[in-house]
Amino acid sequence: MFAGKNVFTSITRSGDRPKRRASQFDRAVHRLYAEPGHVCANQLADHLFQRLYWAIRTIQFKIFYKSEELDVEEFADQCEVSVRPPPLDELARKTRFNRRWIKYMYAKFKNECPTGRMREAEFRRVLASIIAPERATDQ
């Protein structure tokens, strides 16, 4: 129902992570759902009904709204503990590459991806840009 459309038009920034204000959230909910209308003549009962209606719509919105910004893999990457690479001598012994080549590859990789985290497709693209195309195969 909401996939493919981001209903939040403006985002305030706090550091690197986008932060949505409660008022922006309320406006998005009110923009997507119709007004409940008046149910009864009693003003207090009608007001309570409207508050209940919007509370239910808010819960529905939070459950079913697909945010393009929140990806499960990205969330897992944010929560993942940093991993230190193995010592250079150990890498040279296991891979049979010389130390200079490993340093070169590591520097190129860190230049392309400072965080050290990327998806497989991005890794293949970076690896293909570093290694000659005829050598960059899965075999």
mmCIF file of C-alpha atoms in Angstrom:
data_model
loop_
_atom_site.group_PDB
_atom_site.id
_atom_site.type_symbol
_atom_site.label_atom_id
_atom_site.label_comp_id
_atom_site.label_asym_id
_atom_site.label_seq_id
_atom_site.Cartn_x
_atom_site.Cartn_y
_atom_site.Cartn_z
ATOM 1 C CA MET A 1 0.000 0.000 0.000
ATOM 2 C CA PHE A 2 2.760 2.471 0.867
ATOM 3 C CA ALA A 3 5.720 0.781 -0.821
ATOM 4 C CA GLY A 4 7.694 2.937 -3.189
ATOM 5 C CA LYS A 5 6.496 6.272 -1.848
ATOM 6 C CA ASN A 6 8.196 8.138 0.940
ATOM 7 C CA VAL A 7 5.575 10.235 2.670
ATOM 8 C CA PHE A 8 8.121 12.145 4.728
ATOM 9 C CA THR A 9 9.017 15.125 2.597
ATOM 10 C CA SER A 10 11.404 16.936 4.910
ATOM 11 C CA ILE A 11 13.910 15.460 7.287
ATOM 12 C CA THR A 12 15.942 17.214 9.950
ATOM 13 C CA ARG A 13 19.512 16.073 10.416
ATOM 14 C CA SER A 14 21.102 15.263 13.726
ATOM 15 C CA GLY A 15 24.657 14.146 13.015
ATOM 16 C CA ASP A 16 24.619 11.525 10.250
ATOM 17 C CA ARG A 17 21.272 9.907 10.940
ATOM 18 C CA PRO A 18 18.035 11.476 9.703
ATOM 19 C CA LYS A 19 15.595 12.283 12.466
ATOM 20 C CA ARG A 20 11.874 12.733 11.982
ATOM 21 C CA ARG A 21 9.899 15.038 14.178
ATOM 22 C CA ALA A 22 6.674 13.808 15.757
ATOM 23 C CA SER A 23 4.774 16.550 13.932
ATOM 24 C CA GLN A 24 6.079 15.266 10.574
ATOM 25 C CA PHE A 25 4.911 11.778 11.483
ATOM 26 C CA ASP A 26 1.448 13.049 12.471
ATOM 27 C CA ARG A 27 1.148 15.054 9.244
ATOM 28 C CA ALA A 28 2.083 11.984 7.192
ATOM 29 C CA VAL A 29 -0.558 9.868 8.947
ATOM 30 C CA HIS A 30 -3.232 12.553 8.484
ATOM 31 C CA ARG A 31 -2.266 12.954 4.828
ATOM 32 C CA LEU A 32 -2.698 9.237 4.094
ATOM 33 C CA TYR A 33 -5.959 8.539 5.916
ATOM 34 C CA ALA A 34 -9.361 10.206 5.620
ATOM 35 C CA GLU A 35 -10.893 12.186 8.458
ATOM 36 C CA PRO A 36 -13.229 10.038 10.593
ATOM 37 C CA GLY A 37 -16.160 12.439 10.436
ATOM 38 C CA HIS A 38 -18.621 13.106 13.247
ATOM 39 C CA VAL A 39 -20.164 10.070 14.906
ATOM 40 C CA CYS A 40 -22.381 11.610 17.545
ATOM 41 C CA ALA A 41 -23.696 14.985 18.661
ATOM 42 C CA ASN A 42 -21.920 14.842 22.015
ATOM 43 C CA GLN A 43 -18.724 16.835 21.540
ATOM 44 C CA LEU A 44 -16.744 14.939 24.206
ATOM 45 C CA ALA A 45 -17.686 11.512 22.837
ATOM 46 C CA ASP A 46 -16.942 12.653 19.291
ATOM 47 C CA HIS A 47 -13.518 13.976 20.349
ATOM 48 C CA LEU A 48 -12.712 10.681 22.110
ATOM 49 C CA PHE A 49 -13.780 8.732 19.029
ATOM 50 C CA GLN A 50 -11.538 10.869 16.799
ATOM 51 C CA ARG A 51 -8.552 10.366 19.125
ATOM 52 C CA LEU A 52 -9.171 6.614 19.146
ATOM 53 C CA TYR A 53 -9.465 6.620 15.343
ATOM 54 C CA TRP A 54 -6.149 8.452 14.885
ATOM 55 C CA ALA A 55 -4.420 6.226 17.461
ATOM 56 C CA ILE A 56 -5.499 3.133 15.522
ATOM 57 C CA ARG A 57 -4.452 4.712 12.212
ATOM 58 C CA THR A 58 -1.051 5.597 13.708
ATOM 59 C CA ILE A 59 -0.528 2.009 14.830
ATOM 60 C CA GLN A 60 -1.606 0.782 11.398
ATOM 61 C CA PHE A 61 0.818 3.208 9.741
ATOM 62 C CA LYS A 62 3.729 2.108 11.950
ATOM 63 C CA ILE A 63 3.060 -1.561 11.255
ATOM 64 C CA PHE A 64 2.472 -1.436 7.501
ATOM 65 C CA TYR A 65 4.469 1.547 6.268
ATOM 66 C CA LYS A 66 7.588 0.452 4.370
ATOM 67 C CA SER A 67 10.354 2.963 4.893
ATOM 68 C CA GLU A 68 12.884 2.981 2.068
ATOM 69 C CA GLU A 69 15.475 4.363 4.466
ATOM 70 C CA LEU A 70 15.329 1.469 6.909
ATOM 71 C CA ASP A 71 16.844 -1.601 5.313
ATOM 72 C CA VAL A 72 17.353 -4.724 7.411
ATOM 73 C CA GLU A 73 20.893 -5.264 6.111
ATOM 74 C CA GLU A 74 21.849 -1.659 6.826
ATOM 75 C CA PHE A 75 20.412 -1.968 10.326
ATOM 76 C CA ALA A 76 22.426 -5.148 10.891
ATOM 77 C CA ASP A 77 25.549 -3.390 9.586
ATOM 78 C CA GLN A 78 25.035 -0.560 12.057
ATOM 79 C CA CYS A 79 24.725 -2.986 14.968
ATOM 80 C CA GLU A 80 27.598 -5.230 13.908
ATOM 81 C CA VAL A 81 30.738 -5.149 16.008
ATOM 82 C CA SER A 82 33.883 -3.995 14.198
ATOM 83 C CA VAL A 83 36.244 -6.756 13.136
ATOM 84 C CA ARG A 84 39.984 -6.205 12.918
ATOM 85 C CA PRO A 85 41.732 -7.735 9.932
ATOM 86 C CA PRO A 86 44.216 -10.518 10.657
ATOM 87 C CA PRO A 87 47.917 -9.629 10.872
ATOM 88 C CA LEU A 88 49.692 -9.020 7.579
ATOM 89 C CA ASP A 89 52.059 -11.973 8.009
ATOM 90 C CA GLU A 90 49.143 -14.337 8.561
ATOM 91 C CA LEU A 91 47.344 -13.027 5.455
ATOM 92 C CA ALA A 92 50.500 -13.405 3.378
ATOM 93 C CA ARG A 93 50.947 -16.976 4.600
ATOM 94 C CA LYS A 94 47.294 -17.993 3.993
ATOM 95 C CA THR A 95 46.834 -16.297 0.605
ATOM 96 C CA ARG A 96 50.402 -16.665 -0.720
ATOM 97 C CA PHE A 97 50.362 -13.024 -1.832
ATOM 98 C CA ASN A 98 53.346 -10.876 -0.986
ATOM 99 C CA ARG A 99 53.014 -8.233 1.732
ATOM 100 C CA ARG A 100 53.282 -5.328 -0.709
ATOM 101 C CA TRP A 101 50.362 -6.598 -2.825
ATOM 102 C CA ILE A 102 48.176 -7.106 0.264
ATOM 103 C CA LYS A 103 48.948 -3.559 1.455
ATOM 104 C CA TYR A 104 48.105 -2.213 -2.012
ATOM 105 C CA MET A 105 44.791 -4.095 -2.144
ATOM 106 C CA TYR A 106 43.866 -3.034 1.387
ATOM 107 C CA ALA A 107 44.643 0.628 0.644
ATOM 108 C CA LYS A 108 42.549 0.560 -2.551
ATOM 109 C CA PHE A 109 39.677 -1.147 -0.762
ATOM 110 C CA LYS A 110 39.728 1.320 2.156
ATOM 111 C CA ASN A 111 39.860 4.182 -0.349
ATOM 112 C CA GLU A 112 36.678 2.904 -2.016
ATOM 113 C CA CYS A 113 34.924 1.869 1.190
ATOM 114 C CA PRO A 114 36.188 3.616 4.345
ATOM 115 C CA THR A 115 33.745 1.771 6.620
ATOM 116 C CA GLY A 116 34.836 -1.618 5.290
ATOM 117 C CA ARG A 117 31.209 -2.726 4.816
ATOM 118 C CA MET A 118 29.475 -3.188 1.487
ATOM 119 C CA ARG A 119 27.146 -5.508 -0.330
ATOM 120 C CA GLU A 120 28.411 -8.269 -2.601
ATOM 121 C CA ALA A 121 27.587 -6.408 -5.827
ATOM 122 C CA GLU A 122 29.529 -3.360 -4.648
ATOM 123 C CA PHE A 123 32.447 -5.574 -3.597
ATOM 124 C CA ARG A 124 32.552 -7.198 -7.040
ATOM 125 C CA ARG A 125 32.585 -3.767 -8.697
ATOM 126 C CA VAL A 126 35.429 -2.528 -6.473
ATOM 127 C CA LEU A 127 37.412 -5.728 -6.921
ATOM 128 C CA ALA A 128 36.986 -5.555 -10.702
ATOM 129 C CA SER A 129 38.303 -1.975 -10.681
ATOM 130 C CA ILE A 130 41.412 -3.044 -8.739
ATOM 131 C CA ILE A 131 42.208 -6.363 -10.447
ATOM 132 C CA ALA A 132 42.531 -6.925 -14.188
ATOM 133 C CA PRO A 133 39.135 -8.018 -15.624
ATOM 134 C CA GLU A 134 40.442 -11.376 -16.908
ATOM 135 C CA ARG A 135 41.609 -12.275 -13.385
ATOM 136 C CA ALA A 136 38.436 -11.115 -11.582
ATOM 137 C CA THR A 137 36.393 -14.304 -11.883
ATOM 138 C CA ASP A 138 34.764 -16.635 -9.395
ATOM 139 C CA GLN A 139 36.838 -19.664 -10.489
#
